[in-house]
Amino acid sequence: MNKNGKIGIFDSGIGGVTVMRELMKVLPKENYYYYSDSKNNPYGDKTEEEIKKLCDNIVQYLIQQDCKMIVIACNTASAKAATFLRQKYPKINIVAIEPAYKMVYDYAYDKPTLVMATKGTIESEKFNLLLEKYDNHKTFLIPCVGLADRIEKGDLEQINEYLKAIIGNYKNKVENVVLGCTHYPLIEQEIEKVLGKVNFFNGAPNLAKHLKTILEQKNLLKDGEGKVEFEDSQGLLEKKIRFFEILENIGGTRSEIQK
Ligand code: DGL
């Protein structure tokens, strides 16, 4: 493992772009290799065995791409496969996103809270342990089946209709919203249109700081200019274009782009 290795990052699609943005803010000099598994999207309704297998293949592939670290930028994959992957690949650092429910405990414990995530994340053992530990007893769990898929397609009208149907009843009744899927930070405005003003909780900024600490401790920080490579499992050019468009819109600043 060397300093010039890449940071591999993957999701079932382009949602992990919201994690990527946070990584680039704190680690602008790194090279990133983003893998979007659109071929197998969505992960939210898949079994644990299926997800482990898909993630295992991606991790092997990212290692071949000379990645010094791997970021699981998908809450569903983290919930179902992170432990398995860490056991299988003990030599590579694997950092995994999870719903920022502990942040609610730390900063806004007394407020009614909505957790939005995929069905897979909400039903997972990992998330339920988190919930048990930090339960504020005013928490509503919303499995948003099909929402990541709608965001992936980018049809705002469909997204708005969906949100009204699934969280409309919570209008003005919750103050915290945990964005438990990496696609959801892309629709904060749409969520507030339905719920009114809320505080969003997203695990990505803390994950990025944590990753930086690991690289510092291991003396693996890269210097110089960084770049972002993108690959989609179906080779879809539109995914690539959309990924970089979104990345720019939400604050990514990287100019040099490869692949
Ligand atoms: N972006 C993924 C997550 O954070 C899941 C989307 C999907 O269902 O594939 O959970």
mmCIF file of N, CA, C and O in Angstrom, residues 122-218:
data_model
loop_
_atom_site.group_PDB
_atom_site.id
_atom_site.type_symbol
_atom_site.label_atom_id
_atom_site.label_comp_id
_atom_site.label_asym_id
_atom_site.label_seq_id
_atom_site.Cartn_x
_atom_site.Cartn_y
_atom_site.Cartn_z
ATOM 1 N N ILE A 122 -32.998 -0.420 7.130
ATOM 2 C CA ILE A 122 -33.866 -0.349 8.315
ATOM 3 C C ILE A 122 -34.067 -1.717 8.964
ATOM 4 O O ILE A 122 -34.138 -1.835 10.177
ATOM 5 N N GLU A 123 -34.085 -2.744 8.151
ATOM 6 C CA GLU A 123 -34.282 -4.085 8.724
ATOM 7 C C GLU A 123 -32.978 -4.735 9.180
ATOM 8 O O GLU A 123 -32.988 -5.797 9.782
ATOM 9 N N SER A 124 -31.848 -4.114 8.884
ATOM 10 C CA SER A 124 -30.570 -4.770 9.166
ATOM 11 C C SER A 124 -30.269 -4.841 10.663
ATOM 12 O O SER A 124 -30.677 -3.973 11.443
ATOM 13 N N GLU A 125 -29.503 -5.836 11.007
ATOM 14 C CA GLU A 125 -29.092 -6.009 12.405
ATOM 15 C C GLU A 125 -28.249 -4.811 12.842
ATOM 16 O O GLU A 125 -28.416 -4.271 13.932
ATOM 17 N N LYS A 126 -27.361 -4.372 11.942
ATOM 18 C CA LYS A 126 -26.449 -3.283 12.291
ATOM 19 C C LYS A 126 -27.229 -2.012 12.655
ATOM 20 O O LYS A 126 -26.956 -1.363 13.660
ATOM 21 N N PHE A 127 -28.214 -1.675 11.838
ATOM 22 C CA PHE A 127 -28.977 -0.463 12.141
ATOM 23 C C PHE A 127 -29.787 -0.643 13.417
ATOM 24 O O PHE A 127 -29.908 0.266 14.239
ATOM 25 N N ASN A 128 -30.329 -1.827 13.621
ATOM 26 C CA ASN A 128 -31.152 -2.034 14.817
ATOM 27 C C ASN A 128 -30.343 -1.970 16.108
ATOM 28 O O ASN A 128 -30.847 -1.528 17.143
ATOM 29 N N LEU A 129 -29.078 -2.343 16.027
ATOM 30 C CA LEU A 129 -28.211 -2.194 17.203
ATOM 31 C C LEU A 129 -27.980 -0.710 17.501
ATOM 32 O O LEU A 129 -28.012 -0.270 18.656
ATOM 33 N N LEU A 130 -27.805 0.063 16.433
ATOM 34 C CA LEU A 130 -27.606 1.510 16.570
ATOM 35 C C LEU A 130 -28.845 2.157 17.187
ATOM 36 O O LEU A 130 -28.760 2.987 18.103
ATOM 37 N N LEU A 131 -29.980 1.727 16.708
ATOM 38 C CA LEU A 131 -31.257 2.268 17.186
ATOM 39 C C LEU A 131 -31.463 1.933 18.663
ATOM 40 O O LEU A 131 -31.863 2.786 19.462
ATOM 41 N N GLU A 132 -31.148 0.714 19.021
ATOM 42 C CA GLU A 132 -31.307 0.287 20.407
ATOM 43 C C GLU A 132 -30.431 1.129 21.334
ATOM 44 O O GLU A 132 -30.846 1.569 22.389
ATOM 45 N N LYS A 133 -29.214 1.371 20.868
ATOM 46 C CA LYS A 133 -28.235 2.077 21.697
ATOM 47 C C LYS A 133 -28.577 3.563 21.878
ATOM 48 O O LYS A 133 -28.395 4.125 22.944
ATOM 49 N N TYR A 134 -29.071 4.187 20.805
ATOM 50 C CA TYR A 134 -29.253 5.648 20.853
ATOM 51 C C TYR A 134 -30.713 6.076 20.727
ATOM 52 O O TYR A 134 -30.993 7.235 20.416
ATOM 53 N N ASP A 135 -31.620 5.179 20.998
ATOM 54 C CA ASP A 135 -33.045 5.453 20.795
ATOM 55 C C ASP A 135 -33.501 6.701 21.565
ATOM 56 O O ASP A 135 -33.295 6.795 22.772
ATOM 57 N N ASN A 136 -34.129 7.644 20.882
ATOM 58 C CA ASN A 136 -34.653 8.818 21.603
ATOM 59 C C ASN A 136 -36.157 8.665 21.873
ATOM 60 O O ASN A 136 -36.800 9.601 22.330
ATOM 61 N N HIS A 137 -36.706 7.519 21.522
ATOM 62 C CA HIS A 137 -38.110 7.191 21.774
ATOM 63 C C HIS A 137 -39.089 8.150 21.121
ATOM 64 O O HIS A 137 -40.236 8.250 21.538
ATOM 65 N N LYS A 138 -38.588 8.889 20.154
ATOM 66 C CA LYS A 138 -39.479 9.753 19.351
ATOM 67 C C LYS A 138 -39.049 9.582 17.905
ATOM 68 O O LYS A 138 -38.896 10.557 17.171
ATOM 69 N N THR A 139 -38.746 8.359 17.540
ATOM 70 C CA THR A 139 -38.181 8.108 16.218
ATOM 71 C C THR A 139 -39.150 7.315 15.341
ATOM 72 O O THR A 139 -39.732 6.334 15.794
ATOM 73 N N PHE A 140 -39.315 7.790 14.122
ATOM 74 C CA PHE A 140 -40.168 7.095 13.153
ATOM 75 C C PHE A 140 -39.284 6.563 12.033
ATOM 76 O O PHE A 140 -38.481 7.317 11.477
ATOM 77 N N LEU A 141 -39.426 5.295 11.748
ATOM 78 C CA LEU A 141 -38.579 4.681 10.717
ATOM 79 C C LEU A 141 -39.352 4.590 9.406
ATOM 80 O O LEU A 141 -40.449 4.027 9.375
ATOM 81 N N ILE A 142 -38.775 5.122 8.356
ATOM 82 C CA ILE A 142 -39.469 5.109 7.061
ATOM 83 C C ILE A 142 -38.632 4.334 6.028
ATOM 84 O O ILE A 142 -37.643 4.858 5.500
ATOM 85 N N PRO A 143 -39.001 3.100 5.739
ATOM 86 C CA PRO A 143 -38.306 2.387 4.651
ATOM 87 C C PRO A 143 -38.781 2.964 3.311
ATOM 88 O O PRO A 143 -39.953 2.856 2.974
ATOM 89 N N CYS A 144 -37.892 3.610 2.615
ATOM 90 C CA CYS A 144 -38.286 4.323 1.390
ATOM 91 C C CYS A 144 -38.039 3.442 0.169
ATOM 92 O O CYS A 144 -37.112 3.698 -0.624
ATOM 93 N N VAL A 145 -38.844 2.411 0.025
ATOM 94 C CA VAL A 145 -38.661 1.468 -1.091
ATOM 95 C C VAL A 145 -38.823 2.214 -2.420
ATOM 96 O O VAL A 145 -39.824 2.891 -2.628
ATOM 97 N N GLY A 146 -37.808 2.108 -3.250
ATOM 98 C CA GLY A 146 -37.905 2.714 -4.583
ATOM 99 C C GLY A 146 -37.479 4.173 -4.674
ATOM 100 O O GLY A 146 -37.429 4.740 -5.761
ATOM 101 N N LEU A 147 -37.167 4.805 -3.539
ATOM 102 C CA LEU A 147 -36.803 6.230 -3.614
ATOM 103 C C LEU A 147 -35.432 6.437 -4.262
ATOM 104 O O LEU A 147 -35.263 7.306 -5.123
ATOM 105 N N ALA A 148 -34.459 5.616 -3.869
ATOM 106 C CA ALA A 148 -33.113 5.769 -4.462
ATOM 107 C C ALA A 148 -33.184 5.598 -5.978
ATOM 108 O O ALA A 148 -32.527 6.322 -6.731
ATOM 109 N N ASP A 149 -34.025 4.678 -6.392
ATOM 110 C CA ASP A 149 -34.200 4.423 -7.817
ATOM 111 C C ASP A 149 -34.743 5.661 -8.528
ATOM 112 O O ASP A 149 -34.281 6.040 -9.610
ATOM 113 N N ARG A 150 -35.718 6.312 -7.908
ATOM 114 C CA ARG A 150 -36.288 7.530 -8.499
ATOM 115 C C ARG A 150 -35.248 8.645 -8.560
ATOM 116 O O ARG A 150 -35.190 9.409 -9.513
ATOM 117 N N ILE A 151 -34.415 8.732 -7.521
ATOM 118 C CA ILE A 151 -33.372 9.774 -7.515
ATOM 119 C C ILE A 151 -32.344 9.464 -8.604
ATOM 120 O O ILE A 151 -31.880 10.349 -9.321
ATOM 121 N N GLU A 152 -32.066 8.190 -8.743
ATOM 122 C CA GLU A 152 -31.117 7.746 -9.769
ATOM 123 C C GLU A 152 -31.615 8.204 -11.143
ATOM 124 O O GLU A 152 -30.856 8.662 -11.976
ATOM 125 N N LYS A 153 -32.912 8.109 -11.358
ATOM 126 C CA LYS A 153 -33.491 8.512 -12.649
ATOM 127 C C LYS A 153 -33.632 10.025 -12.756
ATOM 128 O O LYS A 153 -33.718 10.571 -13.862
ATOM 129 N N GLY A 154 -33.705 10.699 -11.613
ATOM 130 C CA GLY A 154 -33.691 12.160 -11.619
ATOM 131 C C GLY A 154 -34.998 12.829 -12.007
ATOM 132 O O GLY A 154 -34.993 14.003 -12.363
ATOM 133 N N ASP A 155 -36.126 12.119 -11.906
ATOM 134 C CA ASP A 155 -37.400 12.740 -12.260
ATOM 135 C C ASP A 155 -38.015 13.407 -11.012
ATOM 136 O O ASP A 155 -38.604 12.755 -10.155
ATOM 137 N N LEU A 156 -37.899 14.746 -10.962
ATOM 138 C CA LEU A 156 -38.308 15.472 -9.752
ATOM 139 C C LEU A 156 -39.803 15.357 -9.457
ATOM 140 O O LEU A 156 -40.209 15.294 -8.300
ATOM 141 N N GLU A 157 -40.580 15.339 -10.509
ATOM 142 C CA GLU A 157 -42.034 15.242 -10.304
ATOM 143 C C GLU A 157 -42.384 13.930 -9.588
ATOM 144 O O GLU A 157 -43.131 13.914 -8.615
ATOM 145 N N GLN A 158 -41.787 12.853 -10.082
ATOM 146 C CA GLN A 158 -42.011 11.532 -9.466
ATOM 147 C C GLN A 158 -41.526 11.506 -8.022
ATOM 148 O O GLN A 158 -42.162 10.929 -7.154
ATOM 149 N N ILE A 159 -40.382 12.152 -7.790
ATOM 150 C CA ILE A 159 -39.812 12.174 -6.433
ATOM 151 C C ILE A 159 -40.760 12.921 -5.488
ATOM 152 O O ILE A 159 -41.060 12.467 -4.386
ATOM 153 N N ASN A 160 -41.260 14.066 -5.950
ATOM 154 C CA ASN A 160 -42.174 14.846 -5.111
ATOM 155 C C ASN A 160 -43.449 14.072 -4.782
ATOM 156 O O ASN A 160 -43.901 14.072 -3.632
ATOM 157 N N GLU A 161 -44.001 13.421 -5.778
ATOM 158 C CA GLU A 161 -45.220 12.617 -5.552
ATOM 159 C C GLU A 161 -44.946 11.532 -4.510
ATOM 160 O O GLU A 161 -45.716 11.305 -3.601
ATOM 161 N N TYR A 162 -43.815 10.864 -4.695
ATOM 162 C CA TYR A 162 -43.441 9.771 -3.802
ATOM 163 C C TYR A 162 -43.300 10.276 -2.355
ATOM 164 O O TYR A 162 -43.815 9.684 -1.419
ATOM 165 N N LEU A 163 -42.603 11.411 -2.215
ATOM 166 C CA LEU A 163 -42.358 11.933 -0.867
ATOM 167 C C LEU A 163 -43.658 12.336 -0.178
ATOM 168 O O LEU A 163 -43.862 12.063 0.999
ATOM 169 N N LYS A 164 -44.546 12.955 -0.945
ATOM 170 C CA LYS A 164 -45.842 13.349 -0.356
ATOM 171 C C LYS A 164 -46.550 12.121 0.189
ATOM 172 O O LYS A 164 -47.100 12.139 1.285
ATOM 173 N N ALA A 165 -46.515 11.045 -0.592
ATOM 174 C CA ALA A 165 -47.229 9.837 -0.184
ATOM 175 C C ALA A 165 -46.571 9.177 1.028
ATOM 176 O O ALA A 165 -47.250 8.702 1.937
ATOM 177 N N ILE A 166 -45.253 9.208 1.081
ATOM 178 C CA ILE A 166 -44.587 8.402 2.112
ATOM 179 C C ILE A 166 -44.277 9.163 3.418
ATOM 180 O O ILE A 166 -44.281 8.578 4.499
ATOM 181 N N ILE A 167 -44.056 10.486 3.312
ATOM 182 C CA ILE A 167 -43.755 11.222 4.564
ATOM 183 C C ILE A 167 -44.703 12.404 4.802
ATOM 184 O O ILE A 167 -44.543 13.141 5.776
ATOM 185 N N GLY A 168 -45.690 12.548 3.912
ATOM 186 C CA GLY A 168 -46.640 13.670 4.031
ATOM 187 C C GLY A 168 -47.281 13.766 5.414
ATOM 188 O O GLY A 168 -47.501 14.871 5.931
ATOM 189 N N ASN A 169 -47.542 12.640 6.055
ATOM 190 C CA ASN A 169 -48.208 12.658 7.370
ATOM 191 C C ASN A 169 -47.358 13.264 8.473
ATOM 192 O O ASN A 169 -47.858 13.555 9.553
ATOM 193 N N TYR A 170 -46.073 13.422 8.214
ATOM 194 C CA TYR A 170 -45.170 13.940 9.258
ATOM 195 C C TYR A 170 -44.947 15.445 9.126
ATOM 196 O O TYR A 170 -44.125 16.014 9.831
ATOM 197 N N LYS A 171 -45.677 16.068 8.247
ATOM 198 C CA LYS A 171 -45.515 17.527 8.031
ATOM 199 C C LYS A 171 -45.621 18.277 9.362
ATOM 200 O O LYS A 171 -46.587 18.090 10.110
ATOM 201 N N ASN A 172 -44.634 19.090 9.640
ATOM 202 C CA ASN A 172 -44.559 19.885 10.873
ATOM 203 C C ASN A 172 -44.587 19.051 12.163
ATOM 204 O O ASN A 172 -44.831 19.574 13.240
ATOM 205 N N LYS A 173 -44.348 17.771 12.049
ATOM 206 C CA LYS A 173 -44.372 16.920 13.255
ATOM 207 C C LYS A 173 -42.990 16.421 13.639
ATOM 208 O O LYS A 173 -42.807 15.856 14.706
ATOM 209 N N VAL A 174 -42.017 16.537 12.743
ATOM 210 C CA VAL A 174 -40.660 16.099 13.092
ATOM 211 C C VAL A 174 -39.679 17.250 12.894
ATOM 212 O O VAL A 174 -39.905 18.144 12.073
ATOM 213 N N GLU A 175 -38.602 17.232 13.676
ATOM 214 C CA GLU A 175 -37.594 18.290 13.546
ATOM 215 C C GLU A 175 -36.276 17.771 12.996
ATOM 216 O O GLU A 175 -35.479 18.523 12.462
ATOM 217 N N ASN A 176 -36.039 16.477 13.212
ATOM 218 C CA ASN A 176 -34.797 15.877 12.701
ATOM 219 C C ASN A 176 -35.117 14.896 11.587
ATOM 220 O O ASN A 176 -36.070 14.120 11.706
ATOM 221 N N VAL A 177 -34.268 14.903 10.562
ATOM 222 C CA VAL A 177 -34.393 13.868 9.533
ATOM 223 C C VAL A 177 -33.021 13.243 9.304
ATOM 224 O O VAL A 177 -32.059 13.937 8.950
ATOM 225 N N VAL A 178 -32.919 11.953 9.565
ATOM 226 C CA VAL A 178 -31.670 11.238 9.295
ATOM 227 C C VAL A 178 -31.712 10.743 7.849
ATOM 228 O O VAL A 178 -32.629 10.012 7.466
ATOM 229 N N LEU A 179 -30.729 11.181 7.085
ATOM 230 C CA LEU A 179 -30.659 10.773 5.674
ATOM 231 C C LEU A 179 -29.858 9.470 5.616
ATOM 232 O O LEU A 179 -28.637 9.477 5.494
ATOM 233 N N GLY A 180 -30.574 8.349 5.742
ATOM 234 C CA GLY A 180 -29.905 7.056 5.898
ATOM 235 C C GLY A 180 -29.607 6.339 4.596
ATOM 236 O O GLY A 180 -29.433 5.118 4.588
ATOM 237 N N CYS A 181 -29.572 7.071 3.524
ATOM 238 C CA CYS A 181 -29.196 6.503 2.219
ATOM 239 C C CYS A 181 -28.430 7.602 1.504
ATOM 240 O O CYS A 181 -28.815 8.782 1.577
ATOM 241 N N THR A 182 -27.351 7.228 0.847
ATOM 242 C CA THR A 182 -26.468 8.267 0.292
ATOM 243 C C THR A 182 -27.117 9.040 -0.865
ATOM 244 O O THR A 182 -26.643 10.109 -1.239
ATOM 245 N N HIS A 183 -28.190 8.524 -1.415
ATOM 246 C CA HIS A 183 -28.899 9.270 -2.466
ATOM 247 C C HIS A 183 -29.697 10.454 -1.883
ATOM 248 O O HIS A 183 -29.947 11.431 -2.584
ATOM 249 N N TYR A 184 -30.131 10.333 -0.636
ATOM 250 C CA TYR A 184 -31.116 11.290 -0.127
ATOM 251 C C TYR A 184 -30.616 12.727 0.093
ATOM 252 O O TYR A 184 -31.412 13.658 -0.031
ATOM 253 N N PRO A 185 -29.335 12.957 0.406
ATOM 254 C CA PRO A 185 -28.913 14.361 0.533
ATOM 255 C C PRO A 185 -29.155 15.159 -0.761
ATOM 256 O O PRO A 185 -29.195 16.384 -0.732
ATOM 257 N N LEU A 186 -29.339 14.454 -1.861
ATOM 258 C CA LEU A 186 -29.595 15.158 -3.132
ATOM 259 C C LEU A 186 -31.009 15.717 -3.196
ATOM 260 O O LEU A 186 -31.304 16.537 -4.064
ATOM 261 N N ILE A 187 -31.884 15.295 -2.284
ATOM 262 C CA ILE A 187 -33.270 15.788 -2.361
ATOM 263 C C ILE A 187 -33.706 16.475 -1.054
ATOM 264 O O ILE A 187 -34.882 16.446 -0.697
ATOM 265 N N GLU A 188 -32.753 17.113 -0.374
ATOM 266 C CA GLU A 188 -33.111 17.808 0.870
ATOM 267 C C GLU A 188 -34.218 18.844 0.631
ATOM 268 O O GLU A 188 -35.149 18.966 1.411
ATOM 269 N N GLN A 189 -34.074 19.595 -0.455
ATOM 270 C CA GLN A 189 -35.078 20.640 -0.729
ATOM 271 C C GLN A 189 -36.470 20.034 -0.900
ATOM 272 O O GLN A 189 -37.458 20.570 -0.394
ATOM 273 N N GLU A 190 -36.522 18.925 -1.614
ATOM 274 C CA GLU A 190 -37.818 18.282 -1.872
ATOM 275 C C GLU A 190 -38.406 17.742 -0.557
ATOM 276 O O GLU A 190 -39.603 17.818 -0.331
ATOM 277 N N ILE A 191 -37.536 17.241 0.302
ATOM 278 C CA ILE A 191 -38.019 16.727 1.599
ATOM 279 C C ILE A 191 -38.604 17.883 2.424
ATOM 280 O O ILE A 191 -39.670 17.775 3.023
ATOM 281 N N GLU A 192 -37.914 19.023 2.405
ATOM 282 C CA GLU A 192 -38.424 20.165 3.188
ATOM 283 C C GLU A 192 -39.718 20.731 2.595
ATOM 284 O O GLU A 192 -40.538 21.289 3.315
ATOM 285 N N LYS A 193 -39.883 20.574 1.293
ATOM 286 C CA LYS A 193 -41.150 21.023 0.689
ATOM 287 C C LYS A 193 -42.313 20.254 1.304
ATOM 288 O O LYS A 193 -43.399 20.770 1.480
ATOM 289 N N VAL A 194 -42.077 19.000 1.641
ATOM 290 C CA VAL A 194 -43.146 18.163 2.192
ATOM 291 C C VAL A 194 -43.247 18.308 3.719
ATOM 292 O O VAL A 194 -44.331 18.422 4.271
ATOM 293 N N LEU A 195 -42.104 18.362 4.397
ATOM 294 C CA LEU A 195 -42.116 18.314 5.864
ATOM 295 C C LEU A 195 -42.105 19.686 6.532
ATOM 296 O O LEU A 195 -42.421 19.806 7.706
ATOM 297 N N GLY A 196 -41.705 20.719 5.801
ATOM 298 C CA GLY A 196 -41.391 22.004 6.425
ATOM 299 C C GLY A 196 -39.928 21.974 6.836
ATOM 300 O O GLY A 196 -39.214 21.002 6.564
ATOM 301 N N LYS A 197 -39.470 23.028 7.537
ATOM 302 C CA LYS A 197 -38.045 23.135 7.888
ATOM 303 C C LYS A 197 -37.635 22.035 8.875
ATOM 304 O O LYS A 197 -38.304 21.828 9.892
ATOM 305 N N VAL A 198 -36.557 21.358 8.573
ATOM 306 C CA VAL A 198 -36.052 20.299 9.476
ATOM 307 C C VAL A 198 -34.520 20.374 9.561
ATOM 308 O O VAL A 198 -33.878 21.049 8.748
ATOM 309 N N ASN A 199 -33.951 19.680 10.549
ATOM 310 C CA ASN A 199 -32.489 19.546 10.617
ATOM 311 C C ASN A 199 -32.105 18.205 10.008
ATOM 312 O O ASN A 199 -32.611 17.171 10.436
ATOM 313 N N PHE A 200 -31.196 18.270 9.035
ATOM 314 C CA PHE A 200 -30.784 17.025 8.393
ATOM 315 C C PHE A 200 -29.546 16.450 9.068
ATOM 316 O O PHE A 200 -28.637 17.196 9.453
ATOM 317 N N PHE A 201 -29.499 15.134 9.158
ATOM 318 C CA PHE A 201 -28.335 14.430 9.710
ATOM 319 C C PHE A 201 -27.791 13.482 8.651
ATOM 320 O O PHE A 201 -28.501 12.607 8.169
ATOM 321 N N ASN A 202 -26.533 13.712 8.313
ATOM 322 C CA ASN A 202 -25.898 12.957 7.227
ATOM 323 C C ASN A 202 -24.527 12.504 7.747
ATOM 324 O O ASN A 202 -23.746 13.321 8.259
ATOM 325 N N GLY A 203 -24.235 11.233 7.619
ATOM 326 C CA GLY A 203 -22.991 10.701 8.187
ATOM 327 C C GLY A 203 -21.725 11.011 7.385
ATOM 328 O O GLY A 203 -20.610 10.778 7.859
ATOM 329 N N ALA A 204 -21.885 11.534 6.172
ATOM 330 C CA ALA A 204 -20.717 11.654 5.281
ATOM 331 C C ALA A 204 -19.616 12.613 5.773
ATOM 332 O O ALA A 204 -18.430 12.278 5.667
ATOM 333 N N PRO A 205 -19.960 13.807 6.323
ATOM 334 C CA PRO A 205 -18.870 14.687 6.765
ATOM 335 C C PRO A 205 -17.984 14.036 7.842
ATOM 336 O O PRO A 205 -16.752 14.140 7.780
ATOM 337 N N ASN A 206 -18.601 13.334 8.781
ATOM 338 C CA ASN A 206 -17.793 12.678 9.823
ATOM 339 C C ASN A 206 -16.986 11.517 9.266
ATOM 340 O O ASN A 206 -15.841 11.284 9.666
ATOM 341 N N LEU A 207 -17.581 10.808 8.318
ATOM 342 C CA LEU A 207 -16.845 9.706 7.679
ATOM 343 C C LEU A 207 -15.587 10.259 6.996
ATOM 344 O O LEU A 207 -14.502 9.676 7.081
ATOM 345 N N ALA A 208 -15.732 11.403 6.340
ATOM 346 C CA ALA A 208 -14.587 11.989 5.623
ATOM 347 C C ALA A 208 -13.472 12.369 6.611
ATOM 348 O O ALA A 208 -12.288 12.103 6.360
ATOM 349 N N LYS A 209 -13.865 12.952 7.752
ATOM 350 C CA LYS A 209 -12.843 13.316 8.754
ATOM 351 C C LYS A 209 -12.148 12.062 9.288
ATOM 352 O O LYS A 209 -10.931 12.043 9.489
ATOM 353 N N HIS A 210 -12.945 11.033 9.510
ATOM 354 C CA HIS A 210 -12.405 9.777 10.031
ATOM 355 C C HIS A 210 -11.377 9.182 9.045
ATOM 356 O O HIS A 210 -10.295 8.747 9.418
ATOM 357 N N LEU A 211 -11.738 9.235 7.782
ATOM 358 C CA LEU A 211 -10.845 8.695 6.748
ATOM 359 C C LEU A 211 -9.527 9.472 6.711
ATOM 360 O O LEU A 211 -8.445 8.895 6.586
ATOM 361 N N LYS A 212 -9.652 10.789 6.855
ATOM 362 C CA LYS A 212 -8.442 11.616 6.846
ATOM 363 C C LYS A 212 -7.529 11.226 8.023
ATOM 364 O O LYS A 212 -6.308 11.085 7.859
ATOM 365 N N THR A 213 -8.140 11.026 9.175
ATOM 366 C CA THR A 213 -7.343 10.636 10.353
ATOM 367 C C THR A 213 -6.606 9.316 10.097
ATOM 368 O O THR A 213 -5.421 9.184 10.410
ATOM 369 N N ILE A 214 -7.311 8.368 9.498
ATOM 370 C CA ILE A 214 -6.662 7.071 9.232
ATOM 371 C C ILE A 214 -5.464 7.263 8.299
ATOM 372 O O ILE A 214 -4.369 6.748 8.539
ATOM 373 N N LEU A 215 -5.680 8.039 7.225
ATOM 374 C CA LEU A 215 -4.582 8.238 6.271
ATOM 375 C C LEU A 215 -3.397 8.936 6.935
ATOM 376 O O LEU A 215 -2.231 8.597 6.683
ATOM 377 N N GLU A 216 -3.700 9.901 7.815
ATOM 378 C CA GLU A 216 -2.620 10.601 8.527
ATOM 379 C C GLU A 216 -1.847 9.635 9.415
ATOM 380 O O GLU A 216 -0.618 9.573 9.381
ATOM 381 N N GLN A 217 -2.608 8.867 10.179
ATOM 382 C CA GLN A 217 -1.962 7.932 11.115
ATOM 383 C C GLN A 217 -1.091 6.914 10.396
ATOM 384 O O GLN A 217 -0.053 6.508 10.885
ATOM 385 N N LYS A 218 -1.530 6.504 9.231
ATOM 386 C CA LYS A 218 -0.775 5.478 8.495
ATOM 387 C C LYS A 218 0.239 6.081 7.541
ATOM 388 O O LYS A 218 0.845 5.368 6.745
#
